[in-house]
Coordinates of C-alpha atoms and ligand atoms in Angstrom, one line a residue:
R16 CA 0.0 0.0 0.1
E17 CA 1.3 3.4 -1.1
D18 CA 0.7 6.7 1.2
Y19 CA -0.6 9.7 -0.9
E20 CA -1.4 13.1 0.0
V21 CA -5.0 14.2 -0.4
R22 CA -5.6 17.6 -1.7
E23 CA -9.2 19.2 -1.7
H24 CA -10.5 21.9 -4.3
D25 CA -13.6 22.7 -6.0
V26 CA -11.9 22.7 -9.3
L27 CA -8.7 21.1 -10.6
V28 CA -7.5 22.8 -13.8
I29 CA -5.1 20.4 -15.4
G30 CA -2.6 22.5 -17.5
A31 CA -0.9 25.9 -16.8
G32 CA -0.9 27.2 -20.3
G33 CA -2.8 30.0 -21.7
A34 CA -6.1 28.2 -21.6
G35 CA -5.7 26.6 -18.0
L36 CA -4.5 30.0 -16.6
R37 CA -7.4 31.7 -18.0
A38 CA -9.9 29.2 -16.8
A39 CA -8.4 29.1 -13.4
I40 CA -8.7 32.9 -13.1
A41 CA -12.5 32.8 -14.0
A42 CA -13.2 30.0 -11.7
A43 CA -11.2 31.8 -9.0
Q44 CA -13.0 34.9 -9.6
R45 CA -16.4 32.9 -9.1
G46 CA -15.1 32.3 -5.5
L47 CA -14.2 28.8 -6.0
S48 CA -11.2 26.8 -4.4
V49 CA -8.9 26.4 -7.5
G50 CA -5.8 24.1 -8.1
V51 CA -3.7 24.4 -11.0
V52 CA -1.4 21.3 -12.1
T53 CA 1.5 21.5 -14.7
K54 CA 4.0 18.9 -15.5
S55 CA 6.6 21.6 -15.9
L56 CA 7.0 25.0 -14.2
L57 CA 4.6 28.0 -14.0
G58 CA 5.3 29.9 -17.1
K59 CA 6.5 27.2 -19.3
A60 CA 4.0 25.3 -21.6
H61 CA 3.5 26.0 -25.4
T62 CA 1.9 29.3 -24.9
V63 CA 5.0 30.6 -23.8
M64 CA 6.5 29.7 -26.9
A65 CA 3.9 31.4 -29.2
E66 CA 5.3 34.1 -31.6
G67 CA 3.0 35.7 -34.3
G68 CA 0.0 36.9 -32.3
I69 CA -3.6 36.5 -31.1
A70 CA -6.5 36.9 -34.0
A71 CA -9.0 39.1 -33.1
A72 CA -11.2 41.5 -35.2
L73 CA -10.4 44.6 -33.5
G74 CA -10.4 46.7 -36.5
N75 CA -7.6 48.8 -35.4
V76 CA -5.4 48.8 -38.6
D77 CA -8.3 47.7 -41.1
P78 CA -11.3 49.3 -39.7
D79 CA -13.5 47.0 -42.2
D80 CA -12.7 44.0 -40.1
S81 CA -15.5 42.7 -38.2
W82 CA -16.6 39.6 -36.4
E83 CA -18.5 38.3 -39.3
Q84 CA -15.3 38.3 -41.7
H85 CA -13.3 36.6 -38.9
F86 CA -16.0 34.0 -38.9
I87 CA -16.2 33.6 -42.6
D88 CA -12.2 33.5 -42.8
T89 CA -12.1 30.8 -39.9
M90 CA -15.1 28.7 -41.4
K91 CA -13.5 28.7 -44.9
S92 CA -10.0 27.6 -43.5
G93 CA -11.6 25.0 -41.6
K94 CA -13.3 23.6 -44.7
F95 CA -16.8 23.8 -43.1
L96 CA -16.0 21.1 -40.5
N97 CA -15.8 23.5 -37.7
N98 CA -18.4 23.7 -35.0
W99 CA -20.3 26.9 -36.4
R100 CA -21.1 28.0 -32.8
K101 CA -18.1 27.9 -31.5
V102 CA -16.7 29.8 -34.2
E103 CA -19.4 32.4 -34.0
I104 CA -18.6 33.0 -30.1
Y105 CA -14.9 32.9 -30.7
A106 CA -15.0 35.7 -33.5
K107 CA -17.3 37.7 -31.4
E108 CA -15.4 37.6 -28.1
A109 CA -11.8 37.5 -29.1
P110 CA -11.7 41.3 -29.3
A111 CA -12.8 41.7 -25.9
G112 CA -10.3 38.7 -24.8
V113 CA -7.5 40.8 -26.2
I114 CA -8.4 44.3 -24.5
E115 CA -9.1 42.3 -21.3
L116 CA -5.5 41.1 -21.4
E117 CA -4.3 44.7 -22.4
Q118 CA -6.2 45.8 -19.2
W119 CA -4.5 43.2 -16.9
G120 CA -1.3 44.5 -18.3
A121 CA 0.2 43.1 -21.5
L122 CA 2.2 45.6 -23.6
F123 CA 1.2 45.1 -27.3
N124 CA 2.8 46.7 -30.2
R125 CA 1.2 50.0 -31.1
T126 CA 0.0 52.0 -34.2
P127 CA 1.4 55.4 -34.5
E128 CA -2.0 56.4 -33.0
G129 CA -1.6 54.4 -30.1
K130 CA -3.9 51.5 -30.7
I131 CA -3.1 47.7 -30.5
S132 CA -1.3 47.0 -33.7
Q133 CA -2.4 44.1 -36.1
R134 CA -0.3 42.2 -38.5
P135 CA -1.6 40.2 -41.6
F136 CA -1.6 36.2 -41.3
G137 CA -2.4 33.7 -43.8
G138 CA -6.1 33.2 -44.5
H139 CA -7.2 36.2 -42.8
T140 CA -8.7 38.8 -45.0
Y141 CA -7.5 41.7 -42.9
R142 CA -4.6 42.5 -40.8
R143 CA -5.7 40.8 -37.5
L144 CA -3.3 39.7 -35.2
A145 CA -2.5 41.5 -32.1
H146 CA 1.1 41.0 -31.3
V147 CA 4.2 41.7 -29.2
G148 CA 7.0 41.5 -31.8
D149 CA 7.2 37.8 -32.2
R150 CA 7.1 37.1 -28.5
T151 CA 3.3 37.5 -28.0
G152 CA 2.8 34.3 -26.0
L153 CA 5.5 35.1 -23.4
E154 CA 3.6 38.5 -22.7
M155 CA 0.2 36.6 -22.8
I156 CA 1.7 34.0 -20.1
R157 CA 3.3 36.7 -18.1
T158 CA 0.0 38.8 -17.8
L159 CA -2.2 35.8 -17.0
Q160 CA 0.2 34.3 -14.6
E161 CA 0.4 37.6 -12.5
K162 CA -3.5 38.0 -12.5
L163 CA -3.7 34.3 -11.5
L164 CA -1.3 34.7 -8.6
A165 CA -3.2 37.6 -7.3
T166 CA -6.1 35.1 -6.7
D167 CA -6.3 32.3 -4.1
A168 CA -5.7 29.6 -6.6
R169 CA -3.0 27.2 -5.7
V170 CA -0.4 26.1 -8.3
Y171 CA 1.0 22.5 -8.0
M172 CA 4.3 22.5 -10.3
E173 CA 6.0 19.6 -11.9
T174 CA 2.9 17.5 -10.9
T175 CA 1.7 15.0 -13.7
V176 CA -1.9 13.8 -13.6
T177 CA -2.3 10.1 -14.8
K178 CA -5.9 9.3 -14.3
L179 CA -9.4 10.9 -13.8
F180 CA -11.9 9.5 -11.4
K181 CA -15.9 9.5 -11.4
D182 CA -18.3 8.6 -8.8
E183 CA -20.8 6.0 -9.0
R184 CA -23.0 8.0 -11.2
G185 CA -20.4 9.0 -13.7
R186 CA -19.5 12.4 -12.4
I187 CA -16.1 13.6 -12.1
S188 CA -14.9 13.3 -8.5
G189 CA -11.0 13.7 -8.6
A190 CA -7.5 12.9 -10.3
L191 CA -4.6 11.2 -9.4
A192 CA -1.0 12.8 -10.0
Y193 CA 2.9 12.2 -9.1
T194 CA 5.2 14.6 -8.4
R195 CA 8.1 14.5 -10.7
E196 CA 10.8 15.8 -8.2
S197 CA 10.0 13.0 -5.7
G198 CA 7.6 10.7 -7.2
R199 CA 5.1 11.2 -4.4
F200 CA 1.3 10.6 -5.2
V201 CA -1.2 13.4 -4.6
F202 CA -5.0 12.5 -5.0
F203 CA -7.0 15.6 -5.8
K204 CA -10.4 15.3 -4.4
V205 CA -12.7 17.8 -6.6
K206 CA -15.9 18.3 -8.1
A207 CA -15.0 19.5 -11.4
I208 CA -11.9 19.4 -13.8
I209 CA -10.9 21.6 -16.5
M210 CA -8.8 20.1 -19.0
A211 CA -6.2 22.4 -20.4
T212 CA -3.1 20.1 -21.5
G213 CA -2.4 21.4 -24.9
G214 CA -1.5 19.2 -27.9
W215 CA 0.4 16.0 -29.1
G216 CA 2.9 17.0 -31.5
R217 CA 5.3 14.7 -30.1
I218 CA 3.9 11.8 -32.0
Y219 CA 6.0 13.0 -34.6
K220 CA 9.7 13.2 -35.2
V221 CA 10.0 16.7 -36.4
T222 CA 7.6 19.0 -34.5
S223 CA 7.7 22.4 -33.2
N224 CA 6.4 21.1 -29.9
S225 CA 8.3 20.7 -26.6
W226 CA 8.5 17.4 -24.6
E227 CA 5.2 18.6 -23.0
G228 CA 3.2 18.0 -26.2
T229 CA 2.4 14.5 -25.3
G230 CA -1.3 14.8 -25.4
D231 CA -2.1 13.6 -21.9
G232 CA -5.3 15.3 -21.6
V233 CA -7.0 13.9 -24.6
I234 CA -6.6 10.5 -23.7
L235 CA -7.3 11.0 -20.0
A236 CA -10.6 12.2 -21.1
Y237 CA -11.0 9.8 -23.6
D238 CA -10.2 7.0 -21.0
A239 CA -12.9 8.7 -18.9
G240 CA -15.6 8.4 -21.4
A241 CA -15.2 11.6 -23.3
E242 CA -16.0 12.0 -27.0
L243 CA -13.0 13.3 -29.2
V244 CA -13.6 15.0 -32.6
D245 CA -11.7 15.6 -35.9
M246 CA -8.9 13.6 -34.7
E247 CA -7.4 13.0 -38.2
M248 CA -6.7 16.5 -38.5
V249 CA -2.8 17.4 -37.6
Q250 CA -1.7 20.7 -38.8
F251 CA 1.9 20.7 -40.5
H252 CA 3.2 24.3 -40.2
P253 CA 4.8 25.1 -43.5
T254 CA 7.8 26.4 -41.8
G255 CA 10.2 24.9 -39.4
M256 CA 13.9 24.9 -39.3
V257 CA 15.9 22.2 -41.2
W258 CA 19.5 22.7 -40.6
P259 CA 21.4 21.8 -38.4
P260 CA 19.7 18.6 -37.7
G261 CA 19.6 19.1 -34.0
V262 CA 17.0 22.2 -34.5
R263 CA 15.0 20.5 -37.3
G264 CA 11.3 21.3 -36.6
I265 CA 12.0 24.4 -34.6
L266 CA 9.2 27.0 -35.5
V267 CA 9.6 29.8 -37.9
T268 CA 6.9 32.0 -37.3
E269 CA 4.2 32.9 -39.9
G270 CA 5.0 36.2 -38.6
V271 CA 7.9 36.1 -41.0
R272 CA 5.4 35.8 -44.1
G273 CA 3.1 38.1 -42.4
E274 CA 5.7 40.7 -42.5
G275 CA 6.6 40.0 -46.1
G276 CA 8.7 36.9 -46.3
I277 CA 9.0 35.4 -49.6
L278 CA 9.3 31.7 -50.4
R279 CA 11.8 30.7 -53.3
N280 CA 12.8 27.3 -54.5
S281 CA 16.4 26.3 -55.7
R282 CA 15.9 27.8 -59.0
G283 CA 15.0 31.2 -57.3
E284 CA 11.1 30.8 -58.5
R285 CA 8.6 32.4 -56.0
F286 CA 6.5 29.1 -56.4
M287 CA 3.7 30.2 -54.2
E288 CA 2.2 32.1 -57.4
R289 CA 1.8 28.6 -58.9
Y290 CA -0.2 27.3 -55.8
D291 CA -2.2 30.5 -54.8
P292 CA -1.9 33.1 -57.2
E293 CA -3.9 35.4 -55.1
R294 CA -2.6 35.0 -51.6
K295 CA 0.6 33.4 -52.4
E296 CA 2.8 33.2 -49.1
L297 CA -0.3 34.2 -47.1
S298 CA -2.3 31.4 -48.3
T299 CA -3.7 29.1 -45.5
R300 CA -1.2 26.7 -43.8
D301 CA -2.4 23.5 -45.3
V302 CA -1.8 24.9 -48.9
V303 CA 1.5 26.5 -48.2
A304 CA 2.9 23.3 -46.2
R305 CA 1.8 21.1 -49.3
A306 CA 3.6 23.6 -51.7
N307 CA 6.9 23.7 -49.7
Y308 CA 6.8 19.8 -49.5
T309 CA 6.0 19.3 -53.1
E310 CA 8.8 21.5 -54.1
V311 CA 11.4 19.5 -52.5
Q312 CA 9.8 16.2 -53.3
E313 CA 10.0 17.4 -57.2
G314 CA 13.7 18.3 -56.6
R315 CA 13.7 22.0 -56.4
G316 CA 14.7 22.0 -52.6
S317 CA 17.6 23.6 -50.8
P318 CA 20.8 21.9 -50.0
H319 CA 19.4 20.7 -46.6
G320 CA 16.0 19.5 -47.8
G321 CA 13.9 22.7 -47.4
V322 CA 12.9 25.8 -49.4
Y323 CA 14.0 29.5 -48.8
L324 CA 12.2 32.0 -47.1
D325 CA 13.6 35.4 -47.6
I326 CA 12.8 38.6 -45.6
T327 CA 16.3 40.4 -46.2
H328 CA 14.3 43.2 -48.2
L329 CA 12.6 44.0 -45.1
G330 CA 15.7 45.5 -43.9
R331 CA 17.9 45.1 -40.7
E332 CA 15.9 47.7 -38.5
K333 CA 12.7 46.4 -39.2
I334 CA 13.5 42.8 -39.0
L335 CA 15.0 43.5 -35.7
K336 CA 12.1 45.4 -34.1
K337 CA 9.6 42.9 -35.7
L338 CA 11.0 39.7 -35.6
P339 CA 13.9 39.7 -32.8
T340 CA 13.3 36.2 -31.8
M341 CA 13.7 34.9 -35.4
Y342 CA 16.8 36.8 -35.8
E343 CA 18.5 35.6 -32.6
Q344 CA 17.2 31.8 -33.3
F345 CA 18.8 31.7 -36.6
L346 CA 22.1 33.5 -35.5
K347 CA 22.4 31.4 -32.5
L348 CA 21.4 27.8 -33.9
A349 CA 22.1 28.1 -37.6
D350 CA 24.8 30.7 -38.1
V351 CA 22.5 32.4 -40.6
D352 CA 21.8 36.2 -40.2
I353 CA 18.4 36.6 -41.5
T354 CA 19.1 40.3 -42.4
R355 CA 21.5 39.1 -45.0
E356 CA 20.4 35.7 -46.1
P357 CA 17.6 33.4 -46.3
M358 CA 16.2 31.1 -44.1
E359 CA 15.9 27.2 -45.1
V360 CA 12.2 25.9 -43.9
F361 CA 10.4 22.7 -44.4
P362 CA 6.9 21.6 -42.8
T363 CA 6.7 20.9 -39.0
V364 CA 4.1 19.2 -37.0
H365 CA 2.6 22.0 -35.0
Y366 CA -0.8 21.7 -34.1
N367 CA -3.9 19.4 -33.7
M368 CA -7.2 20.6 -34.8
G369 CA -9.1 17.7 -33.2
G370 CA -9.5 17.1 -29.6
I371 CA -12.1 16.7 -26.9
K372 CA -15.7 17.5 -28.2
V373 CA -16.9 20.4 -26.3
E374 CA -20.4 21.9 -26.2
P375 CA -19.4 25.7 -26.9
E376 CA -21.8 27.6 -24.6
S377 CA -20.1 26.5 -21.5
C378 CA -17.0 24.4 -22.8
A379 CA -18.9 21.3 -20.9
S380 CA -17.8 18.0 -22.3
T381 CA -20.9 16.5 -23.6
T382 CA -20.4 13.3 -22.3
V383 CA -18.6 13.3 -19.0
P384 CA -20.5 15.7 -16.1
G385 CA -18.0 17.9 -14.4
L386 CA -15.4 17.6 -17.1
F387 CA -14.7 20.7 -19.2
A388 CA -11.9 21.5 -21.7
A389 CA -10.4 24.3 -23.3
G390 CA -7.5 25.4 -25.5
E391 CA -5.6 22.9 -28.0
V392 CA -6.9 20.0 -26.1
A393 CA -10.3 20.5 -27.1
G394 CA -11.7 20.2 -30.9
G395 CA -14.4 22.1 -32.8
L396 CA -13.1 25.4 -33.5
H397 CA -10.6 25.0 -36.2
G398 CA -12.3 22.2 -38.3
A399 CA -9.9 20.8 -41.1
N400 CA -7.1 23.5 -40.8
R401 CA -6.5 26.2 -38.1
L402 CA -5.7 29.8 -39.3
G403 CA -2.6 31.2 -37.3
G404 CA -3.4 33.2 -34.4
N405 CA -6.7 31.8 -33.7
S406 CA -5.0 29.4 -31.0
L407 CA -4.1 32.0 -28.5
G408 CA -7.5 33.7 -29.0
D409 CA -9.0 30.2 -28.4
L410 CA -7.4 30.2 -24.9
L411 CA -8.8 33.6 -23.9
V412 CA -12.3 33.0 -24.8
F413 CA -12.6 29.4 -24.2
G414 CA -10.4 29.4 -21.2
R415 CA -12.7 32.1 -19.5
R416 CA -16.0 30.1 -20.8
A417 CA -14.6 26.9 -19.1
G418 CA -13.9 28.4 -15.9
E419 CA -17.3 29.9 -15.7
G420 CA -18.8 26.7 -17.0
A421 CA -17.2 24.8 -14.2
A422 CA -18.4 27.3 -11.7
E423 CA -22.0 26.8 -12.8
Y424 CA -21.9 23.2 -13.0
I425 CA -20.8 23.4 -9.3
E426 CA -23.4 26.0 -8.1
Q427 CA -26.2 24.1 -9.8
S428 CA -25.5 20.2 -9.2
V429 CA -24.8 18.1 -6.4
H430 CA -21.8 16.1 -6.4
A431 CA -19.8 13.7 -4.3
A432 CA -15.9 14.3 -4.6
G433 CA -13.4 11.7 -4.0
A434 CA -12.7 8.0 -4.9
P435 CA -12.3 4.8 -3.1
D436 CA -8.9 3.9 -1.8
E437 CA -8.8 0.6 -3.7
E438 CA -9.4 2.3 -6.9
I439 CA -6.4 5.0 -6.1
Q440 CA -4.1 2.3 -5.1
E441 CA -4.9 0.3 -8.3
E442 CA -3.7 3.3 -10.3
I443 CA -0.6 3.8 -8.1
R444 CA 0.4 0.3 -9.1
R445 CA -0.2 0.8 -12.6
V446 CA 2.0 4.0 -12.7
L447 CA 4.7 2.4 -10.7
E448 CA 4.9 -0.8 -12.4
P449 CA 7.5 0.2 -15.2
L450 CA 9.7 1.1 -12.5
E451 CA 9.3 -1.5 -9.7
R452 CA 8.7 -4.8 -11.6
P453 CA 11.6 -6.9 -11.8
A454 CA 13.6 -7.1 -15.2
R455 CA 12.7 -9.9 -17.4
E456 CA 13.4 -10.9 -21.0
G457 CA 11.8 -9.0 -23.7
D458 CA 11.8 -5.8 -21.8
E459 CA 11.6 -2.6 -23.8
S460 CA 12.8 0.8 -23.5
P461 CA 10.3 3.5 -23.4
Y462 CA 12.5 5.9 -25.4
L463 CA 13.1 3.4 -28.3
L464 CA 9.2 2.5 -28.6
Q465 CA 8.6 6.4 -28.8
E466 CA 11.2 6.9 -31.5
E467 CA 9.7 3.8 -33.4
L468 CA 6.4 5.5 -33.0
Q469 CA 7.5 9.0 -34.0
E470 CA 9.1 7.6 -37.1
A471 CA 6.0 5.3 -37.9
M472 CA 3.7 8.6 -37.9
M473 CA 6.1 10.5 -40.1
E474 CA 6.4 7.9 -42.5
H475 CA 2.7 6.8 -42.8
A476 CA 0.7 9.7 -41.6
N477 CA 2.4 12.6 -42.9
L478 CA 0.9 15.7 -44.4
M479 CA 0.0 13.5 -47.6
R480 CA -1.4 10.0 -46.8
D481 CA -3.0 7.2 -48.8
E482 CA -5.0 4.1 -47.6
D483 CA -1.9 1.6 -48.1
S484 CA 0.5 3.6 -46.4
L485 CA -2.0 4.3 -43.3
L486 CA -2.6 0.7 -43.0
K487 CA 1.1 0.1 -42.6
G488 CA 1.2 2.7 -40.0
L489 CA -1.6 1.2 -38.2
E490 CA 0.1 -2.0 -38.0
K491 CA 3.2 -0.5 -36.8
V492 CA 1.4 1.5 -34.0
L493 CA -0.7 -1.5 -32.9
S494 CA 2.6 -3.6 -32.6
I495 CA 3.9 -1.0 -30.4
K496 CA 0.7 -1.0 -28.4
R497 CA 0.9 -4.6 -27.7
R498 CA 4.5 -4.1 -26.7
L499 CA 3.6 -1.5 -24.1
P500 CA 3.1 -3.9 -21.0
N501 CA 7.1 -4.9 -21.5
V502 CA 8.0 -1.4 -20.9
K503 CA 10.8 -1.3 -18.1
V504 CA 12.7 1.7 -16.7
G505 CA 15.6 1.9 -14.4
G506 CA 16.6 4.2 -11.7
T507 CA 14.5 5.7 -8.8
R508 CA 11.2 7.8 -8.7
M509 CA 13.2 11.1 -8.4
F510 CA 13.3 13.3 -11.6
N511 CA 13.4 10.1 -13.6
P512 CA 12.8 11.0 -17.4
G513 CA 12.6 7.4 -18.5
W514 CA 9.8 6.8 -16.1
H515 CA 7.9 9.9 -17.2
T516 CA 8.3 8.7 -20.7
A517 CA 7.1 5.2 -20.1
Q518 CA 3.8 7.0 -19.0
D519 CA 3.7 9.2 -22.1
I520 CA 4.3 6.7 -24.6
R521 CA 0.7 5.1 -23.6
Y522 CA -1.0 8.5 -24.5
L523 CA 1.5 8.7 -27.8
T524 CA 0.5 5.5 -28.8
Q525 CA -3.4 5.7 -28.4
I526 CA -3.5 9.0 -30.1
S527 CA -1.5 7.8 -33.0
E528 CA -4.1 4.7 -33.4
I529 CA -6.9 7.0 -33.2
I530 CA -5.6 9.5 -35.9
I531 CA -4.9 6.7 -38.3
R532 CA -8.2 5.0 -37.8
C533 CA -10.0 8.6 -38.4
A534 CA -7.8 9.3 -41.4
L535 CA -8.7 5.9 -43.1
E536 CA -12.4 6.8 -42.6
R537 CA -12.3 10.4 -44.3
K538 CA -11.8 9.2 -47.8
E539 CA -10.9 12.6 -49.3
K540 CA -8.6 15.6 -49.5
R541 CA -9.8 18.3 -47.1
G542 CA -7.6 20.7 -45.2
A543 CA -5.0 18.8 -43.2
Q544 CA -6.4 15.5 -44.2
W545 CA -4.6 15.1 -47.9
R546 CA -5.5 11.7 -49.1
L547 CA -3.4 11.1 -52.0
D548 CA -5.9 8.2 -53.3
C549 CA -9.0 10.2 -52.9
D550 CA -10.9 13.2 -54.6
E551 CA -10.9 16.8 -53.2
L552 CA -13.7 18.1 -50.9
V553 CA -16.1 15.0 -51.5
E554 CA -19.7 16.4 -50.6
E555 CA -20.5 13.4 -48.4
Y556 CA -17.5 14.3 -46.1
G557 CA -18.2 17.7 -45.8
K558 CA -21.3 17.2 -43.9
I559 CA -19.5 14.8 -41.1
N560 CA -17.4 14.9 -38.3
F561 CA -15.9 11.7 -37.2
V562 CA -16.5 11.2 -33.4
V563 CA -14.2 8.8 -31.4
K564 CA -15.5 7.3 -28.2
K565 CA -13.8 4.2 -26.2
T566 CA -15.9 1.2 -26.5
E567 CA -16.8 -0.9 -23.7
Q568 CA -14.3 -3.6 -24.9
G569 CA -11.6 -0.8 -24.7
E570 CA -11.6 -0.2 -28.5
V571 CA -11.7 2.9 -30.5
G572 CA -15.2 3.4 -31.4
I573 CA -15.7 5.9 -34.6
E574 CA -19.1 7.4 -35.4
R575 CA -20.1 9.6 -38.3
R576 CA -21.8 12.4 -36.6
E577 CA -23.9 15.0 -38.9
I578 CA -22.9 18.4 -38.7
P579 CA -26.1 20.5 -37.9
P580 CA -27.0 23.0 -40.7
M581 CA -25.9 26.5 -40.0
P582 CA -28.5 28.9 -38.8
E583 CA -29.8 31.5 -41.1
H584 CA -28.1 34.4 -39.7
L585 CA -24.6 32.7 -40.2
A586 CA -25.3 31.0 -43.6
A587 CA -26.5 34.7 -44.8
L588 CA -22.9 36.0 -44.2
F589 CA -21.6 33.5 -47.0
R590 CA -24.2 34.7 -49.5
E591 CA -23.5 38.2 -48.7
E592 CA -19.6 38.0 -49.2
K593 CA -20.5 36.1 -52.5
A594 CA -22.7 38.9 -53.7
K595 CA -19.9 41.6 -52.8
V596 CA -17.3 39.7 -54.9
Ligands
FAD603 P1 -0.1 24.3 -23.5 O1 0.3 25.9 -23.4 O2 0.6 23.6 -24.2 O3 -0.1 24.0 -21.9 C1 -0.3 22.8 -21.6 C2 -0.2 22.5 -20.0 O4 -0.7 21.3 -19.7 C3 1.2 22.7 -19.6 O5 1.2 23.3 -18.6 C4 1.6 21.1 -19.4 O6 2.6 21.2 -18.5 C5 0.4 20.8 -18.8 N1 0.2 19.4 -18.9 C6 0.1 18.4 -19.9 N2 -0.2 17.2 -19.6 C7 -0.2 17.4 -18.1 C8 -0.6 16.3 -17.2 N3 -0.5 15.0 -17.6 N4 -0.5 16.7 -15.8 C9 -0.4 17.9 -15.7 N5 -0.2 18.8 -16.4 C10 -0.1 18.4 -17.6 N6 -0.9 30.0 -31.6 C11 -1.3 31.3 -32.0 O7 -2.5 31.5 -32.0 N7 -0.3 32.2 -32.4 C12 0.9 32.0 -32.4 O8 1.5 33.2 -32.7 C13 1.6 30.7 -32.1 N8 2.7 30.6 -32.0 C14 3.0 29.3 -31.9 C15 4.5 29.1 -31.8 C16 5.2 27.9 -31.3 C17 6.5 27.5 -31.3 C18 4.1 26.9 -30.8 C19 4.7 25.4 -30.3 C20 2.9 27.2 -31.1 C21 2.2 28.2 -31.2 N9 0.9 28.7 -31.4 C22 0.5 29.8 -31.6 C23 0.1 27.6 -30.8 C24 -0.5 27.8 -29.5 O9 0.9 28.4 -28.7 C25 -0.8 26.7 -28.7 O10 -1.8 25.9 -29.5 C26 -1.2 27.0 -27.3 O11 -0.4 27.9 -26.5 C27 -1.8 26.0 -26.5 O12 -2.1 26.4 -25.1 P2 -3.0 25.5 -24.3 O13 -3.2 26.5 -22.9 O14 -3.9 24.8 -24.8 O15 -1.7 24.5 -23.9

């Protein structure tokens, strides 16, 4: 029997990125006792890495911008798989989210008249991204963190949640976690949980995501009975670094193209003129990523297997002002001075459009009472392709809504927090197994399994796919899944990365299986799901989302769920837009 600490709160927020912090602030402001857990330190997470900006139709630079146009752009980029109600709420509320952040102390770049400045980004009709140079995420996290620390919320750092618990009526009642420093277990006895664990780029070898992007939350929720949506939609960002090999995949912000960066192949051709003559480099990410990929595949790539991104024409002073991180990143990591030479770039796995299916009004997961989700771990906003800047805005809008939704749930329902000791002990045994069981023949290293998985996903579920390759990928993923019980790690519980990876690999494998299975179902080319063996935008598939739920036998259950028709006031926006052209 293992001793564990018990902590009691009304709400547990899992994740301290932008979504988690914004949700925690909202719940704390409603007078609830809030605990926030993060696998790393407060102030880390992906949000802090965000560069280009927050998309919100403030209309500061282009006064014609409106929530309606932001709605249209987001739906079009998502190829209409988006949850239109979620997009409507987002487009309407994002400007208030940005202004609130400013009121809480965020220092945005300014227009000459002193308004929040906005930069262009791919697929946005107007200049729309509020930004702080190319360090927007840092400013966002700094501001939210200060605001959170002024509340009574309690933050638990370097604490990893491994399981959600429900009471006998299926309502959320707690979560188990262990601290990375000592391996001590903590049981959180809570009435509601807000999942804000971010994405799962780490299922691929080349990604802009950090070690934290292992998708824990999506599988914790799936295991607890939540539905997932659009899991086949993985965003490859068009521009990651390619050289030297150690930095492959690190993001080159879309802000470079937003500020006028031009893509060229080895022949010096501005090839985006062929792929999207109207928007060129500012086309949507799915289109630019495929263009970069195709240029390299067809032999027009750079020496290190990328294409060139040139911003030198902007001039040194402006580059240093608008893109200081990019300047330093290339100088320090690649010995390239971007004020004088072009960068070499290639697509990198960046974001996941799919995620936990939430009900937009309150961010309540539809299937597990007491479980809420916000930020990258939640699906529905972006459909088949996310527009740049729409994630940071998402964190503000739906982070707040998730916090408020959890507060309303707690105020309005009866719940019994806690879980029987036997159930907690069973989970502790499972988590400790790879560390504490004796070694035996056939033991597997979690690192090697992770590498194998990442390679399989890179090879078989890349930005272009077909049935044969997906089936081969599925076979490899399932073979890794069967080998998971053999994972064995050495060392102690203290700061043991092997042990942590032994936990992560379970999530990574399950997500990969789900992605491939959904990609096999969606037989078309649409946004990020580019099936080489299928037609583009097949009408039948434009009307459905693939919704995933764990079956009673523990299998991946996939259901075709019809997208409800758009209400008249939203459908009319597209007719009016057509009439304008
Ligand atoms: P994250 O910020 O990823 O935070 C997740 C949190 O969950 C972390 O605290 C983590 O420790 C915690 N966690 C995870 N698992 C567990 C667990 N099991 N137990 C406890 N805690 C856990 N988007 C834009 O809109 N504009 C941009 O300019 C932009 N630039 C980007 C640049 C880069 C380099 C990257 C990587 C992304 C960028 N994005 C951008 C995307 C955007 O930053 C992310 O989608 C967003 O920040 C995700 O926020 P989040 O709060 O959902 O999750």
